[in-house]
Rosetta silent file (secondary structure, phi, psi, omega in degrees, C-alpha in Angstrom):
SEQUENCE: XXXXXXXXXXXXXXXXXXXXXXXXXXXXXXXXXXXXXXXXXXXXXXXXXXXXXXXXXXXXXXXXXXXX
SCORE:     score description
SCORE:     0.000 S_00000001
   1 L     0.000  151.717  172.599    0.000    0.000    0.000 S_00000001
   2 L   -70.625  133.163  175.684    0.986    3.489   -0.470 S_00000001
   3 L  -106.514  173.099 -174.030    2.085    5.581    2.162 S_00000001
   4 L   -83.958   16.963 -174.571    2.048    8.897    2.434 S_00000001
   5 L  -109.764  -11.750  166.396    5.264    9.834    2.445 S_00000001
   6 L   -63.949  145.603 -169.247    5.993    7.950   -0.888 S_00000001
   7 L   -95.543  125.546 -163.037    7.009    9.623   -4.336 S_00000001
   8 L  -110.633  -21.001 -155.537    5.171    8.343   -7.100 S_00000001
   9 E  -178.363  115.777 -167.806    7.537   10.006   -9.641 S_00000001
  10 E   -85.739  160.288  147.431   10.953   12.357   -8.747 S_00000001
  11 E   -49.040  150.455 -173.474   12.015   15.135  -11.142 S_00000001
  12 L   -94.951   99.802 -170.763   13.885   14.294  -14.378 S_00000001
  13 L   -51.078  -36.305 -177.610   17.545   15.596  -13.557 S_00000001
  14 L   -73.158  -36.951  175.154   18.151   15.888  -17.086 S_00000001
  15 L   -98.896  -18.030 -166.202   15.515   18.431  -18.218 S_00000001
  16 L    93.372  -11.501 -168.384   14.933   20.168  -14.800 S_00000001
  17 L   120.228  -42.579 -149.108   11.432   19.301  -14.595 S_00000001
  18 L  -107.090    8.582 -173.971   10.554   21.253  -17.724 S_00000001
  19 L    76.087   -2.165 -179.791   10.449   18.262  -20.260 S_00000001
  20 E  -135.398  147.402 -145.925   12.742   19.790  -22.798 S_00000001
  21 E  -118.234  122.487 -151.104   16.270   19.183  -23.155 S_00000001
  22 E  -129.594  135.937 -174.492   18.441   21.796  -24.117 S_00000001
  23 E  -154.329  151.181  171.881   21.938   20.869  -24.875 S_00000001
  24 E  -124.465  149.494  179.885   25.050   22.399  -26.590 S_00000001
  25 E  -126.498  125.915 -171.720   27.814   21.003  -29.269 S_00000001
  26 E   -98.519  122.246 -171.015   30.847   22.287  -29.675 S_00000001
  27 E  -113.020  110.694  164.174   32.070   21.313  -33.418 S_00000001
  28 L    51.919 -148.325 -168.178   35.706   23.324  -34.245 S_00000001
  29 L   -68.467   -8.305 -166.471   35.295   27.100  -33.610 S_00000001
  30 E  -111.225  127.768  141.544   31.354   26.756  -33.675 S_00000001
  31 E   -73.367  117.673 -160.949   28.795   26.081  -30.867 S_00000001
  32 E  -113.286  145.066 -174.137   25.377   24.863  -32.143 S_00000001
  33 E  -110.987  107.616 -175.143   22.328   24.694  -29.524 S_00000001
  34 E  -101.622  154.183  168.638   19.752   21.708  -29.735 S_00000001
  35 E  -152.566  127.314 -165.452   16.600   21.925  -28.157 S_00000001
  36 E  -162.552 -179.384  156.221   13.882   19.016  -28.196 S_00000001
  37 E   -32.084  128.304  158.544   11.938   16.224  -25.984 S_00000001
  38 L   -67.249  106.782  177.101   13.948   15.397  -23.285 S_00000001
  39 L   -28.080  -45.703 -164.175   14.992   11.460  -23.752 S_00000001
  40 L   -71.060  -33.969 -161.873   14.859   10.627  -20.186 S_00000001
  41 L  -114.211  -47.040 -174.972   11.079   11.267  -18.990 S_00000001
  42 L   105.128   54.910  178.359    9.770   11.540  -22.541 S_00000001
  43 L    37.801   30.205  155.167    8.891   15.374  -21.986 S_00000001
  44 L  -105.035    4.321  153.933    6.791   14.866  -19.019 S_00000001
  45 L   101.443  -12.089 -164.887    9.693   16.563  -16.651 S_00000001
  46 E  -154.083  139.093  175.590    9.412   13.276  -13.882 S_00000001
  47 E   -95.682  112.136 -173.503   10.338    9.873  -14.015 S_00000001
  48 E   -55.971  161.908  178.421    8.228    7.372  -11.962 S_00000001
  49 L  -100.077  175.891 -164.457    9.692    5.514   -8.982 S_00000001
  50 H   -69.618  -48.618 -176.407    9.170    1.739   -8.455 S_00000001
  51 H   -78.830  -24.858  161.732    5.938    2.341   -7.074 S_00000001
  52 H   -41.326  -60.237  161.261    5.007    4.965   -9.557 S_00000001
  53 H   -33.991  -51.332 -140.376    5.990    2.515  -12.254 S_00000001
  54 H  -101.241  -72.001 -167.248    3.572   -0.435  -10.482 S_00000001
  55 H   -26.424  -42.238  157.811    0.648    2.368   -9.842 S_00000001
  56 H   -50.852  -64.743  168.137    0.944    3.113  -13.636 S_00000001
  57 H   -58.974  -60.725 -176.489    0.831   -0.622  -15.247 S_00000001
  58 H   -50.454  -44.690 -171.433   -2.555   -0.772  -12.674 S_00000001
  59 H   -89.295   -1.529  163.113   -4.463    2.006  -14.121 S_00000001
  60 H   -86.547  -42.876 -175.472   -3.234    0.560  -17.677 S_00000001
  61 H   -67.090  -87.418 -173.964   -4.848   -2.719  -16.778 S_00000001
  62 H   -23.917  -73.443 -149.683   -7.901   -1.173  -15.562 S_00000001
  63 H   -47.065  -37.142  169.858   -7.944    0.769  -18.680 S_00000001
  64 H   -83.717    1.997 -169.905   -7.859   -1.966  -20.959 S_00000001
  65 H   -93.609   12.344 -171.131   -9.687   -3.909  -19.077 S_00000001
  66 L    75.511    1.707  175.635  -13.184   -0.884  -19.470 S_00000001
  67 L   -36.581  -59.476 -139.497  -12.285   -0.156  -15.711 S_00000001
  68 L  -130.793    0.000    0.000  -11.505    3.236  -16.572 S_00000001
């Protein structure tokens, strides 16, 4: 069971949070700036935790199952 003191899902370290990934490459004399989806969360900004993760697969099951 959950308690309340559990984290369903931390911040994404890589983005900040904000779901977009901003990164720079330095090639020779030139820096170039990318900016896209962040890889890590998949531009939601938070990664689930183990129980996030099991709470998730449950409410998928309901869903396919007409639960939800």
């Amino acid at each position: 069971m959950l308690q309340s003191d559990e984290e369903l899902y931390v911040e994404c370290e890589k983005c900040g949070g904000s779901g977009t990934w901003n990164h720079s490459e330095q090639r020779g004399a030139t820096r170039t700036f990318h900016t896209g989806p962040c890889p890590d969360c998949n531009s939601i900004g938070a990664i689930p935790t183990a129980e996030g993760e099991r709470v998730l697969q449950l409410i998928n099951r309901w869903r396919r199952a007409g639960r939800l």
